[in-house]
PDB file of C-alpha atoms in Angstrom:
ATOM      1  CA  MET S   1      -5.708  -7.901   6.355  1.00 43.00           C
ATOM      2  CA  GLY S   2      -4.632  -8.857  10.010  1.00 43.00           C
ATOM      3  CA  ARG S   3      -1.087  -8.980  11.400  1.00 40.00           C
ATOM      4  CA  ASP S   4      -1.249 -12.459  12.257  1.00 42.00           C
ATOM      5  CA  SER S   5      -2.699 -13.382   8.646  1.00 44.00           C
ATOM      6  CA  GLY S   6      -0.373 -16.200   6.668  1.00 45.00           C
ATOM      7  CA  LEU S   7       1.363 -15.026   3.866  1.00 46.00           C
ATOM      8  CA  ASP S   8      -0.712 -17.591   1.641  1.00 47.00           C
ATOM      9  CA  GLU S   9      -3.736 -15.934   2.917  1.00 46.00           C
ATOM     10  CA  HIS S  10      -2.278 -12.579   1.869  1.00 48.00           C
ATOM     11  CA  VAL S  11      -1.477 -13.924  -1.658  1.00 51.00           C
ATOM     12  CA  GLY S  12      -4.993 -15.627  -2.040  1.00 46.00           C
ATOM     13  CA  GLN S  13      -6.615 -12.188  -1.640  1.00 47.00           C
ATOM     14  CA  ALA S  14      -4.161 -10.316  -3.567  1.00 46.00           C
ATOM     15  CA  ARG S  15      -4.814 -12.406  -6.631  1.00 47.00           C
ATOM     16  CA  ALA S  16      -8.723 -11.918  -6.047  1.00 46.00           C
ATOM     17  CA  HIS S  17      -8.116  -8.243  -7.051  1.00 52.00           C
ATOM     18  CA  THR S  18     -10.284  -8.719 -10.139  1.00 47.00           C
ATOM     19  CA  ALA S  19     -13.174  -6.123 -10.819  1.00 45.00           C
ATOM     20  CA  ALA S  20     -16.403  -7.889 -12.155  1.00 46.00           C
ATOM     21  CA  GLN S  21     -17.662  -4.593 -13.832  1.00 51.00           C
ATOM     22  CA  GLY S  22     -17.046  -5.142 -17.388  1.00 56.00           C
ATOM     23  CA  PRO S  23     -15.313  -6.973 -20.188  1.00 57.00           C
ATOM     24  CA  GLN S  24     -12.499  -4.450 -20.154  1.00 73.00           C
ATOM     25  CA  ALA S  25     -11.715  -4.981 -16.653  1.00 85.00           C
ATOM     26  CA  LEU S  26      -8.117  -6.477 -16.033  1.00 92.00           C
ATOM     27  CA  LYS S  27      -7.236  -8.940 -13.354  1.00 94.00           C
ATOM     28  CA  VAL S  28      -4.584  -7.424 -10.722  1.00 96.00           C
ATOM     29  CA  VAL S  29      -1.817  -9.924  -9.679  1.00 96.00           C
ATOM     30  CA  LEU S  30       0.430  -9.082  -6.980  1.00 97.00           C
ATOM     31  CA  TYR S  31       3.922 -10.790  -7.358  1.00 97.00           C
ATOM     32  CA  ARG S  32       5.194 -12.203  -3.958  1.00 97.00           C
ATOM     33  CA  ARG S  33       7.747  -9.598  -3.547  1.00 97.00           C
ATOM     34  CA  ALA S  34       4.707  -6.870  -3.671  1.00 97.00           C
ATOM     35  CA  VAL S  35       2.799  -9.459  -1.120  1.00 97.00           C
ATOM     36  CA  LEU S  36       5.612  -9.108   1.283  1.00 97.00           C
ATOM     37  CA  ASP S  37       6.200  -5.709   0.724  1.00 97.00           C
ATOM     38  CA  LEU S  38       2.517  -4.983   1.963  1.00 95.00           C
ATOM     39  CA  LEU S  39       3.060  -7.502   5.102  1.00 95.00           C
ATOM     40  CA  ARG S  40       6.211  -5.464   5.843  1.00 95.00           C
ATOM     41  CA  LEU S  41       4.456  -2.015   5.315  1.00 94.00           C
ATOM     42  CA  GLU S  42       1.489  -3.184   7.512  1.00 94.00           C
ATOM     43  CA  THR S  43       3.659  -4.730  10.297  1.00 93.00           C
ATOM     44  CA  TRP S  44       5.936  -1.551  10.432  1.00 92.00           C
ATOM     45  CA  LEU S  45       2.549   0.840  10.467  1.00 92.00           C
ATOM     46  CA  ILE S  46       0.480  -1.274  13.169  1.00 93.00           C
ATOM     47  CA  ASP S  47       3.270  -0.885  15.754  1.00 90.00           C
ATOM     48  CA  LYS S  48       3.023   2.984  15.212  1.00 92.00           C
ATOM     49  CA  SER S  49      -0.728   3.656  14.740  1.00 94.00           C
ATOM     50  CA  PRO S  50      -3.050   0.382  14.143  1.00 93.00           C
ATOM     51  CA  THR S  51      -5.757   3.155  13.266  1.00 94.00           C
ATOM     52  CA  ALA S  52      -3.374   4.407  10.351  1.00 93.00           C
ATOM     53  CA  SER S  53      -2.198   0.977   9.593  1.00 92.00           C
ATOM     54  CA  LYS S  54      -5.851  -0.073   8.415  1.00 94.00           C
ATOM     55  CA  LYS S  55      -6.178   3.156   6.901  1.00 95.00           C
ATOM     56  CA  ALA S  56      -2.873   2.749   4.665  1.00 95.00           C
ATOM     57  CA  ILE S  57      -3.472  -0.820   3.792  1.00 95.00           C
ATOM     58  CA  ALA S  58      -7.449  -0.070   2.826  1.00 95.00           C
ATOM     59  CA  LEU S  59      -6.159   2.747   0.495  1.00 96.00           C
ATOM     60  CA  ILE S  60      -3.562   0.591  -1.322  1.00 97.00           C
ATOM     61  CA  GLU S  61      -5.950  -1.867  -1.665  1.00 96.00           C
ATOM     62  CA  SER S  62      -8.593   0.564  -3.231  1.00 96.00           C
ATOM     63  CA  SER S  63      -5.952   1.786  -5.330  1.00 97.00           C
ATOM     64  CA  LEU S  64      -4.860  -1.820  -6.601  1.00 97.00           C
ATOM     65  CA  ASP S  65      -8.695  -2.366  -7.409  1.00 95.00           C
ATOM     66  CA  SER S  66      -8.691   1.002  -9.462  1.00 95.00           C
ATOM     67  CA  LEU S  67      -5.965  -0.895 -11.805  1.00 96.00           C
ATOM     68  CA  THR S  68      -8.538  -3.360 -12.567  1.00 93.00           C
ATOM     69  CA  GLU S  69     -10.527  -0.268 -14.615  1.00 92.00           C
ATOM     70  CA  MET S  70      -7.605   2.133 -15.273  1.00 93.00           C
ATOM     71  CA  PRO S  71      -4.346   0.886 -15.608  1.00 94.00           C
ATOM     72  CA  GLN S  72      -2.837   3.262 -17.703  1.00 93.00           C
ATOM     73  CA  ARG S  73      -3.240   5.669 -14.668  1.00 92.00           C
ATOM     74  CA  GLY S  74       0.309   5.328 -13.465  1.00 94.00           C
ATOM     75  CA  TYR S  75       3.072   7.149 -15.012  1.00 95.00           C
ATOM     76  CA  ASN S  76       6.144   5.479 -16.657  1.00 95.00           C
ATOM     77  CA  VAL S  77       9.375   4.802 -15.211  1.00 95.00           C
ATOM     78  CA  ALA S  78      11.360   2.334 -17.481  1.00 92.00           C
ATOM     79  CA  GLY S  79      10.817  -0.594 -19.727  1.00 92.00           C
ATOM     80  CA  GLY S  80       6.982  -0.725 -19.654  1.00 94.00           C
ATOM     81  CA  ILE S  81       7.187  -0.589 -15.630  1.00 97.00           C
ATOM     82  CA  LYS S  82       4.853   2.191 -14.543  1.00 98.00           C
ATOM     83  CA  GLN S  83       4.280   3.612 -10.807  1.00 97.00           C
ATOM     84  CA  LEU S  84       1.276   4.521  -9.226  1.00 97.00           C
ATOM     85  CA  ARG S  85       1.117   7.139  -6.170  1.00 97.00           C
ATOM     86  CA  VAL S  86      -1.086   6.581  -3.301  1.00 97.00           C
ATOM     87  CA  PRO S  87      -1.358   9.915  -1.231  1.00 95.00           C
ATOM     88  CA  PHE S  88      -1.233   9.221   2.560  1.00 94.00           C
ATOM     89  CA  GLY S  89      -0.775  11.971   4.986  1.00 88.00           C
ATOM     90  CA  LYS S  90       1.940  14.322   3.824  1.00 90.00           C
ATOM     91  CA  ARG S  91       3.923  11.599   1.707  1.00 93.00           C
ATOM     92  CA  SER S  92       2.512   8.817  -0.692  1.00 96.00           C
ATOM     93  CA  TYR S  93       3.112   5.096  -0.925  1.00 97.00           C
ATOM     94  CA  VAL S  94       4.055   3.952  -4.538  1.00 97.00           C
ATOM     95  CA  ILE S  95       2.649   0.734  -6.409  1.00 98.00           C
ATOM     96  CA  ARG S  96       5.290  -0.319  -8.986  1.00 98.00           C
ATOM     97  CA  TYR S  97       3.457  -2.382 -11.955  1.00 98.00           C
ATOM     98  CA  ARG S  98       3.387  -3.354 -15.531  1.00 97.00           C
ATOM     99  CA  ILE S  99       0.338  -3.999 -18.073  1.00 97.00           C
ATOM    100  CA  TRP S 100       0.859  -7.588 -19.212  1.00 95.00           C
ATOM    101  CA  ARG S 101      -1.961  -9.029 -21.901  1.00 92.00           C
ATOM    102  CA  ASP S 102      -5.151  -8.934 -19.562  1.00 93.00           C
ATOM    103  CA  GLU S 103      -3.441  -8.532 -16.213  1.00 95.00           C
ATOM    104  CA  VAL S 104      -1.799  -5.979 -14.089  1.00 97.00           C
ATOM    105  CA  GLN S 105       1.159  -7.307 -12.650  1.00 97.00           C
ATOM    106  CA  VAL S 106       2.291  -5.688  -9.272  1.00 98.00           C
ATOM    107  CA  LEU S 107       5.720  -5.852  -8.916  1.00 97.00           C
ATOM    108  CA  ARG S 108       6.332  -3.632  -5.884  1.00 97.00           C
ATOM    109  CA  ILE S 109       4.602  -1.704  -3.132  1.00 97.00           C
ATOM    110  CA  PHE S 110       6.521   0.680  -0.953  1.00 96.00           C
ATOM    111  CA  HIS S 111       6.652   4.231   1.047  1.00 94.00           C
ATOM    112  CA  GLY S 112       7.521   6.923  -1.233  1.00 89.00           C
ATOM    113  CA  LEU S 113      10.847   7.878   1.405  1.00 86.00           C
ATOM    114  CA  GLU S 114      11.923   4.454   0.678  1.00 85.00           C
ATOM    115  CA  ASP S 115      14.984   4.017  -1.832  1.00 72.00           C
ATOM    116  CA  ARG S 116      13.742   1.606  -4.417  1.00 67.00           C
TER     117      ARG S 116
END
């Protein structure tokens, strides 16, 4: 994901997080707020370290992909909402999502130190 990419491109890519491995795979759908979160994290990190930015975004995307096969791996926080911690360096990123029918609906993505 490039820094100059448009939001529409990210939304299109985000909605494409569907594994073709098997009939049990769920489709991962990023809500608009989660896409904006991802863009915000990428923009903040790229100013600090372009290399770290690429690694962090790739790790988050890999974790999103893993939810197609293992959506239950996150822990429950409230009202059917789950969180998945994505370790990165000394801290972690957090993917907040819910499972609805055949979808994993990603609501937010943020750094673990953020007050969310």
